[in-house]
Amino acid sequence: MKRLLILLLIVVFAVMLAGCKKPRENHPPVLQKIGGSEGVIDCSANVLEWSASDPDGTIAKYYVNVDEAGWDDYGLETEYVWNDYGTGVHSFEVKAEDNEGTFSNIISWNFVAIEEMILVEGGKFTMGDNWGDGYENELPLHEVTIDYDYFIGKYEVTFDEFDAFCDDMDITKPKDFSWGRQRRPVISVSWYEVTEYCNWLSDKAGLARAYDEFGNLLDQAGGITDDPSEVIGFRLPTEAEWEFAARGGDSESLFKYSGSNDPDEVAWYRENAHNDIVDSISTWPVGEKEPNGLGIHDMSGNV
């Protein structure tokens, strides 16, 4: 009888121990990036990809947060094709939830979208007024060699792009004189404000800044340089770079204007830029006129 009682006590104690066992700890899923562009990108599709693993469970669903609009159920898809964003600052976040309701780490992509950039291959050209009806400071004609390739904007920098910089830096936006903003070229900005915009783009792209606080060009190591080919970050084109690109990169350009002999085809100017809303001439949205041979717009007139 005594032995039976001891056995019963042992069994009861064992059951009690089993009942006091700590519940299994659920480890959260682990989420990581697979693909997608960050920094400064042009306005084309951005394909964002990710994957997740769960050491002690399964992935139940993903949630996405587009431009801080809130979390949306995205099912089990692991790719998001984003092709409807405009210029400006954008963000994208993803998190995973497992079958027990535990959430993963959050991963994010951050980028600034700008208009397309056009590659200009180096070459030689005759710089200046080779039509004989320009200004005195466009003479004498002289040969210029650009012995490096560079990128230049397909369009003039727009209000949308510059306003995104102002919002991000919490600074006052430039005036538009009631002409309109959005995709019209930005106006009412100083040279120094533009260099700050360029440096902002460089920061977002993870590139060395192009300008110091006094507007001097900087090389990749941060030293002052007079050689634009040594500058890594975003900057304004030199006069020679601008004229070469305006000519379509063609040293034997046959056109008087950038892409045509007819200014109405490629440029906004006093005779065709009247705006009925403000009853005066004004700027117009970029890209509405024909491009030049390199695909660059408005090189003969808008701002």
XYZ file of C-alpha atoms in Angstrom:
303
model
C 0.000 0.000 0.000
C 2.823 2.332 0.925
C 4.658 1.504 -2.316
C 1.490 2.196 -4.330
C 1.072 5.557 -2.626
C 4.646 6.506 -3.467
C 4.124 5.522 -7.102
C 0.950 7.592 -7.268
C 2.743 10.585 -5.808
C 5.542 10.204 -8.358
C 3.033 10.031 -11.208
C 1.131 13.061 -9.916
C 4.384 14.994 -9.505
C 5.440 14.085 -13.036
C 2.093 15.269 -14.378
C 2.480 18.511 -12.468
C 5.956 19.017 -13.922
C 4.597 18.411 -17.406
C 1.837 20.921 -16.789
C 4.336 23.562 -15.635
C 6.448 23.295 -18.794
C 7.087 26.684 -20.434
C 5.324 27.246 -23.767
C 7.510 27.062 -26.883
C 8.970 30.423 -27.848
C 7.984 31.526 -31.348
C 10.835 33.149 -33.221
C 9.894 35.939 -35.646
C 10.384 35.581 -39.396
C 13.530 37.080 -40.904
C 13.032 39.348 -43.925
C 15.728 40.472 -46.380
C 16.009 42.449 -49.603
C 16.659 40.676 -52.894
C 16.426 43.484 -55.454
C 15.287 47.040 -56.093
C 16.849 50.426 -56.773
C 17.671 53.023 -54.129
C 19.333 56.422 -54.059
C 18.604 58.573 -57.120
C 16.826 56.852 -59.996
C 14.964 57.934 -63.107
C 11.220 57.722 -63.573
C 10.938 54.165 -64.851
C 9.707 51.008 -63.143
C 11.359 50.014 -59.873
C 11.086 46.275 -59.209
C 11.331 45.630 -55.462
C 11.969 42.031 -54.365
C 12.389 40.324 -50.991
C 12.430 36.933 -49.287
C 11.682 35.662 -45.778
C 12.495 32.627 -43.668
C 10.919 31.355 -40.447
C 12.941 28.965 -38.241
C 9.910 27.507 -36.458
C 6.874 28.303 -38.579
C 5.608 29.417 -41.963
C 5.033 32.796 -43.584
C 1.326 33.613 -43.565
C 1.379 36.920 -45.471
C 3.292 40.072 -46.285
C 2.303 43.679 -45.721
C 3.528 46.652 -47.761
C 3.584 50.366 -46.979
C 3.898 52.585 -50.057
C 4.991 56.184 -49.480
C 3.849 56.010 -45.832
C 0.205 55.564 -46.886
C -0.338 52.716 -44.391
C 0.108 48.943 -44.307
C -1.763 46.849 -46.893
C -2.137 43.066 -47.041
C -0.003 41.840 -49.963
C -0.620 38.099 -49.630
C 2.373 35.897 -50.329
C 3.779 37.925 -53.231
C 7.494 38.681 -52.911
C 7.793 41.237 -55.720
C 6.320 44.695 -56.145
C 6.557 46.416 -59.526
C 6.262 50.151 -58.919
C 5.824 52.026 -62.182
C 3.393 54.826 -61.377
C 5.482 57.056 -59.119
C 6.372 60.614 -60.084
C 9.485 62.638 -59.456
C 10.349 63.267 -55.828
C 11.146 61.386 -52.619
C 9.637 57.901 -52.240
C 9.692 55.087 -49.692
C 8.567 51.444 -49.665
C 8.394 49.118 -46.642
C 7.657 45.407 -46.210
C 7.044 43.212 -43.169
C 6.094 39.528 -42.848
C 3.679 37.766 -40.486
C 4.007 34.075 -39.606
C 1.292 31.496 -38.911
C 1.286 32.396 -35.203
C 0.846 36.134 -35.738
C 4.443 37.149 -35.063
C 5.873 39.916 -37.247
C 9.296 40.091 -38.832
C 11.740 42.949 -39.047
C 10.767 45.755 -41.427
C 12.839 46.336 -44.554
C 12.643 49.512 -46.598
C 13.737 51.102 -49.852
C 14.197 54.864 -50.153
C 14.843 56.723 -53.375
C 14.546 60.035 -55.160
C 13.032 59.835 -58.634
C 14.246 62.329 -61.219
C 13.677 62.655 -64.936
C 15.771 60.548 -67.294
C 19.447 61.333 -67.837
C 20.987 61.188 -71.329
C 24.514 59.927 -72.038
C 26.644 62.371 -74.031
C 29.783 60.818 -75.473
C 32.818 63.080 -75.638
C 34.137 64.571 -78.864
C 35.335 67.700 -80.676
C 33.256 70.601 -81.940
C 33.544 74.218 -83.027
C 32.156 76.318 -80.212
C 30.552 79.704 -80.737
C 28.288 81.519 -83.203
C 28.897 79.769 -86.503
C 25.730 81.314 -88.021
C 26.884 84.909 -87.766
C 23.819 86.354 -86.032
C 24.607 85.836 -82.348
C 26.208 87.940 -79.626
C 29.746 89.292 -79.542
C 30.668 87.081 -76.596
C 29.967 84.030 -78.784
C 33.053 84.855 -80.848
C 35.656 83.989 -81.871
C 34.861 80.477 -83.013
C 37.198 77.956 -81.427
C 37.613 74.206 -81.346
C 36.812 72.456 -78.078
C 37.581 68.859 -77.135
C 35.575 67.092 -74.448
C 37.617 63.974 -73.735
C 35.155 62.269 -71.387
C 31.552 61.099 -71.421
C 28.906 62.658 -69.184
C 25.191 62.543 -68.432
C 22.790 65.460 -68.776
C 19.095 65.743 -67.968
C 16.643 64.861 -70.720
C 14.555 67.806 -69.519
C 15.153 70.978 -67.563
C 14.786 70.456 -63.801
C 11.084 70.773 -63.009
C 9.212 72.332 -60.108
C 8.172 68.813 -59.049
C 11.819 67.835 -58.687
C 12.968 71.016 -56.979
C 9.931 71.173 -54.691
C 10.761 67.651 -53.453
C 14.188 68.969 -52.438
C 12.594 71.930 -50.635
C 10.151 69.665 -48.781
C 12.901 67.280 -47.717
C 15.163 70.107 -46.529
C 12.284 72.140 -45.045
C 13.152 75.288 -46.986
C 10.998 77.824 -48.828
C 9.904 76.843 -52.326
C 10.679 79.210 -55.221
C 7.964 81.421 -56.718
C 6.278 80.514 -59.997
C 4.660 83.896 -60.860
C 1.323 82.053 -61.274
C 2.645 80.363 -64.410
C 2.222 76.921 -62.864
C 4.473 74.345 -61.215
C 4.517 70.517 -61.560
C 6.366 69.713 -64.816
C 7.224 73.270 -65.747
C 10.937 74.114 -65.441
C 11.842 75.586 -62.076
C 12.457 79.349 -61.990
C 13.316 81.970 -59.350
C 16.314 80.067 -58.003
C 19.856 81.315 -57.495
C 23.017 79.596 -58.667
C 23.879 78.728 -55.055
C 20.426 77.226 -54.466
C 20.954 75.040 -57.519
C 24.330 73.840 -56.208
C 22.599 72.884 -52.944
C 20.033 70.931 -54.957
C 22.855 69.146 -56.783
C 24.552 68.273 -53.481
C 21.239 66.989 -52.110
C 20.915 64.644 -55.091
C 24.497 63.484 -54.577
C 23.785 62.754 -50.905
C 20.691 60.745 -51.816
C 22.671 58.781 -54.416
C 25.571 58.093 -52.059
C 27.981 60.086 -54.236
C 30.666 62.565 -53.257
C 29.318 66.108 -53.290
C 30.140 68.234 -56.337
C 30.331 71.608 -54.573
C 31.744 73.084 -51.393
C 29.960 75.886 -49.504
C 31.544 78.503 -51.774
C 30.526 76.801 -55.024
C 33.938 75.340 -55.881
C 33.924 72.029 -57.725
C 35.076 69.042 -55.667
C 36.683 65.795 -56.799
C 35.835 62.377 -55.371
C 38.214 62.897 -52.425
C 36.673 66.269 -51.563
C 39.501 68.389 -52.964
C 38.865 71.527 -55.014
C 39.309 70.912 -58.739
C 38.985 72.798 -62.028
C 38.514 69.572 -63.993
C 34.798 68.691 -64.300
C 35.668 65.119 -65.307
C 36.990 64.559 -61.762
C 33.622 65.440 -60.211
C 31.546 62.396 -59.263
C 28.369 63.975 -57.888
C 25.542 65.858 -59.580
C 26.521 69.278 -60.934
C 25.633 71.907 -63.494
C 27.072 71.416 -66.990
C 29.889 73.650 -68.138
C 29.183 76.049 -70.994
C 31.055 73.752 -73.390
C 29.238 70.637 -72.142
C 25.900 72.399 -72.522
C 26.589 73.632 -76.053
C 27.955 70.261 -77.166
C 24.827 68.512 -75.832
C 22.568 71.165 -77.400
C 24.178 70.482 -80.772
C 23.242 66.833 -80.330
C 26.839 65.842 -79.661
C 27.446 66.374 -83.377
C 30.420 68.588 -84.253
C 28.974 69.054 -87.746
C 25.413 69.922 -86.651
C 23.326 71.162 -89.579
C 20.670 72.818 -87.417
C 20.593 76.419 -86.284
C 18.586 75.486 -83.202
C 18.849 72.417 -81.010
C 17.296 69.776 -83.249
C 15.770 71.880 -86.028
C 16.082 74.980 -88.196
C 12.516 75.878 -87.207
C 12.393 77.265 -83.649
C 8.670 76.505 -83.329
C 9.472 72.790 -83.502
C 11.973 72.737 -80.649
C 11.648 75.877 -78.528
C 9.349 78.129 -76.527
C 10.134 81.799 -77.149
C 8.406 85.188 -77.218
C 6.387 84.535 -80.376
C 4.889 81.181 -79.330
C 4.915 81.086 -75.512
C 1.914 83.310 -74.697
C -0.128 82.008 -71.762
C -3.786 83.086 -71.894
C -4.291 82.364 -68.183
C -1.786 85.015 -67.081
C -2.016 87.039 -70.319
C 1.733 87.046 -70.849
C 4.497 84.786 -72.034
C 5.414 82.002 -69.622
C 7.272 78.746 -69.354
C 5.574 75.529 -70.476
C 5.733 71.905 -69.283
C 8.990 70.243 -70.281
C 9.123 67.852 -73.206
C 6.255 69.276 -75.266
C 8.549 70.332 -78.109
C 10.620 67.970 -80.248
C 13.984 66.777 -78.861
C 17.365 67.153 -80.501
C 19.446 64.320 -81.913
C 20.391 63.039 -78.452
C 16.809 63.061 -77.213
C 17.219 66.203 -75.067
C 14.354 68.713 -74.951
C 14.057 72.507 -74.661
C 17.726 73.289 -75.252
C 16.820 76.280 -77.435
C 14.210 77.806 -75.192
C 11.731 77.377 -72.348
C 13.207 79.067 -69.281
